[in-house]
Amino acid sequence: MIATLVQLAAEGGHAEEQNPLIPPGPELLVGTLAFAIVFFFFWKKLLPNINKVLEERREKIEGGIENAEAMQAEAQSVLEQYKAQLAEARHEAARLRQEAQEQGAQLIAEMRAEGQRQREEIVAAGHAQIEADRKAAASALRQDVGTLATTLAGKLVGESLDDHARQSRVIDRFLDELEEKAEATR
């Protein structure tokens, strides 16, 4: 190729009329040599440095993409863990609410049973007190009625019924007859 260029340069110098598209031979030779030197320098020195820089950029970009993918995978993993923990916390909260409701219902049932027991005790104590009061009133009434009946009978009969044994028998018989009549009318 250089030989062709030198030949063209030599022929161009002898021709009188020169083609405007083809430069004169010495210029062509100098231009070709300058191009070859620049090309050789570019090929040996600049091209490897440019390729090295481009390779480093490509590795950084690929590393960045890989790092981004790794970070995205890690973020996805953390998100899944968070979702699992959230679901577990919700489940635990629901379980605690259920336990609280069950304990509340159990406590209410226990309080109702205790209230029922206390009510029954109060009613039983009231019935016992009423029965005791009724017996005391009946005893007091028996004595009062006995005294009145003895006094009245003594006035009707015209003699004193101060004999205590006789008085008790008369009173008991009279009250028993009253109770039999009361039971018969029921």
GROMACS .gro file of N, CA, C and O in nm, residues 138 141-142 145-146 149 167-186:
model
  104
  138ALA      N    1  -9.533  -1.667  11.750
  138ALA     CA    2  -9.632  -1.767  11.788
  138ALA      C    3  -9.621  -1.799  11.936
  138ALA      O    4  -9.724  -1.813  12.007
  141LEU      N    5  -9.749  -1.500  12.118
  141LEU     CA    6  -9.894  -1.496  12.100
  141LEU      C    7  -9.960  -1.604  12.185
  141LEU      O    8 -10.066  -1.580  12.244
  142ARG      N    9  -9.900  -1.721  12.191
  142ARG     CA   10  -9.955  -1.831  12.270
  142ARG      C   11  -9.962  -1.791  12.417
  142ARG      O   12 -10.063  -1.816  12.484
  145VAL      N   13 -10.231  -1.511  12.443
  145VAL     CA   14 -10.365  -1.569  12.425
  145VAL      C   15 -10.398  -1.657  12.546
  145VAL      O   16 -10.511  -1.657  12.595
  146GLY      N   17 -10.298  -1.731  12.595
  146GLY     CA   18 -10.319  -1.818  12.711
  146GLY      C   19 -10.358  -1.737  12.834
  146GLY      O   20 -10.450  -1.773  12.909
  149ALA      N   21 -10.701  -1.598  12.767
  149ALA     CA   22 -10.802  -1.705  12.773
  149ALA      C   23 -10.824  -1.749  12.916
  149ALA      O   24 -10.938  -1.777  12.958
  167GLN      N   25 -10.388  -2.470  13.356
  167GLN     CA   26 -10.392  -2.356  13.266
  167GLN      C   27 -10.321  -2.391  13.134
  167GLN      O   28 -10.370  -2.359  13.027
  168SER      N   29 -10.207  -2.455  13.138
  168SER     CA   30 -10.132  -2.492  13.018
  168SER      C   31 -10.211  -2.589  12.933
  168SER      O   32 -10.213  -2.579  12.810
  169ARG      N   33 -10.279  -2.687  12.997
  169ARG     CA   34 -10.358  -2.784  12.920
  169ARG      C   35 -10.473  -2.715  12.850
  169ARG      O   36 -10.503  -2.742  12.734
  170VAL      N   37 -10.542  -2.627  12.918
  170VAL     CA   38 -10.657  -2.558  12.859
  170VAL      C   39 -10.609  -2.473  12.741
  170VAL      O   40 -10.668  -2.473  12.634
  171ILE      N   41 -10.498  -2.403  12.760
  171ILE     CA   42 -10.446  -2.315  12.653
  171ILE      C   43 -10.402  -2.397  12.533
  171ILE      O   44 -10.434  -2.364  12.419
  172ASP      N   45 -10.329  -2.507  12.557
  172ASP     CA   46 -10.282  -2.590  12.446
  172ASP      C   47 -10.398  -2.649  12.368
  172ASP      O   48 -10.396  -2.653  12.244
  173ARG      N   49 -10.502  -2.697  12.440
  173ARG     CA   50 -10.618  -2.754  12.373
  173ARG      C   51 -10.687  -2.647  12.290
  173ARG      O   52 -10.725  -2.671  12.175
  174PHE      N   53 -10.703  -2.529  12.343
  174PHE     CA   54 -10.771  -2.421  12.272
  174PHE      C   55 -10.694  -2.383  12.145
  174PHE      O   56 -10.752  -2.370  12.038
  175LEU      N   57 -10.561  -2.368  12.156
  175LEU     CA   58 -10.480  -2.329  12.041
  175LEU      C   59 -10.476  -2.440  11.936
  175LEU      O   60 -10.475  -2.412  11.815
  176ASP      N   61 -10.473  -2.566  11.980
  176ASP     CA   62 -10.473  -2.677  11.885
  176ASP      C   63 -10.603  -2.677  11.805
  176ASP      O   64 -10.602  -2.703  11.683
  177GLU      N   65 -10.713  -2.650  11.871
  177GLU     CA   66 -10.842  -2.644  11.801
  177GLU      C   67 -10.843  -2.530  11.699
  177GLU      O   68 -10.893  -2.545  11.587
  178LEU      N   69 -10.784  -2.417  11.736
  178LEU     CA   70 -10.776  -2.303  11.643
  178LEU      C   71 -10.691  -2.338  11.520
  178LEU      O   72 -10.727  -2.305  11.408
  179GLU      N   73 -10.579  -2.407  11.544
  179GLU     CA   74 -10.492  -2.441  11.433
  179GLU      C   75 -10.559  -2.542  11.340
  179GLU      O   76 -10.547  -2.535  11.218
  180GLU      N   77 -10.637  -2.638  11.397
  180GLU     CA   78 -10.707  -2.736  11.314
  180GLU      C   79 -10.812  -2.667  11.229
  180GLU      O   80 -10.828  -2.701  11.110
  181LYS      N   81 -10.881  -2.570  11.285
  181LYS     CA   82 -10.980  -2.497  11.207
  181LYS      C   83 -10.915  -2.415  11.096
  181LYS      O   84 -10.966  -2.406  10.985
  182ALA      N   85 -10.798  -2.357  11.125
  182ALA     CA   86 -10.727  -2.278  11.025
  182ALA      C   87 -10.677  -2.365  10.911
  182ALA      O   88 -10.686  -2.328  10.794
  183GLU      N   89 -10.630  -2.484  10.942
  183GLU     CA   90 -10.582  -2.575  10.840
  183GLU      C   91 -10.698  -2.630  10.758
  183GLU      O   92 -10.686  -2.654  10.637
  184ALA      N   93 -10.811  -2.649  10.820
  184ALA     CA   94 -10.928  -2.702  10.749
  184ALA      C   95 -10.981  -2.600  10.650
  184ALA      O   96 -11.033  -2.638  10.544
  185THR      N   97 -10.967  -2.474  10.678
  185THR     CA   98 -11.019  -2.371  10.586
  185THR      C   99 -10.924  -2.345  10.470
  185THR      O  100 -10.963  -2.286  10.370
  186ARG      N  101 -10.806  -2.389  10.474
  186ARG     CA  102 -10.709  -2.368  10.366
  186ARG      C  103 -10.740  -2.452  10.251
  186ARG      O  104 -10.768  -2.506  10.178
   0.00000   0.00000   0.00000
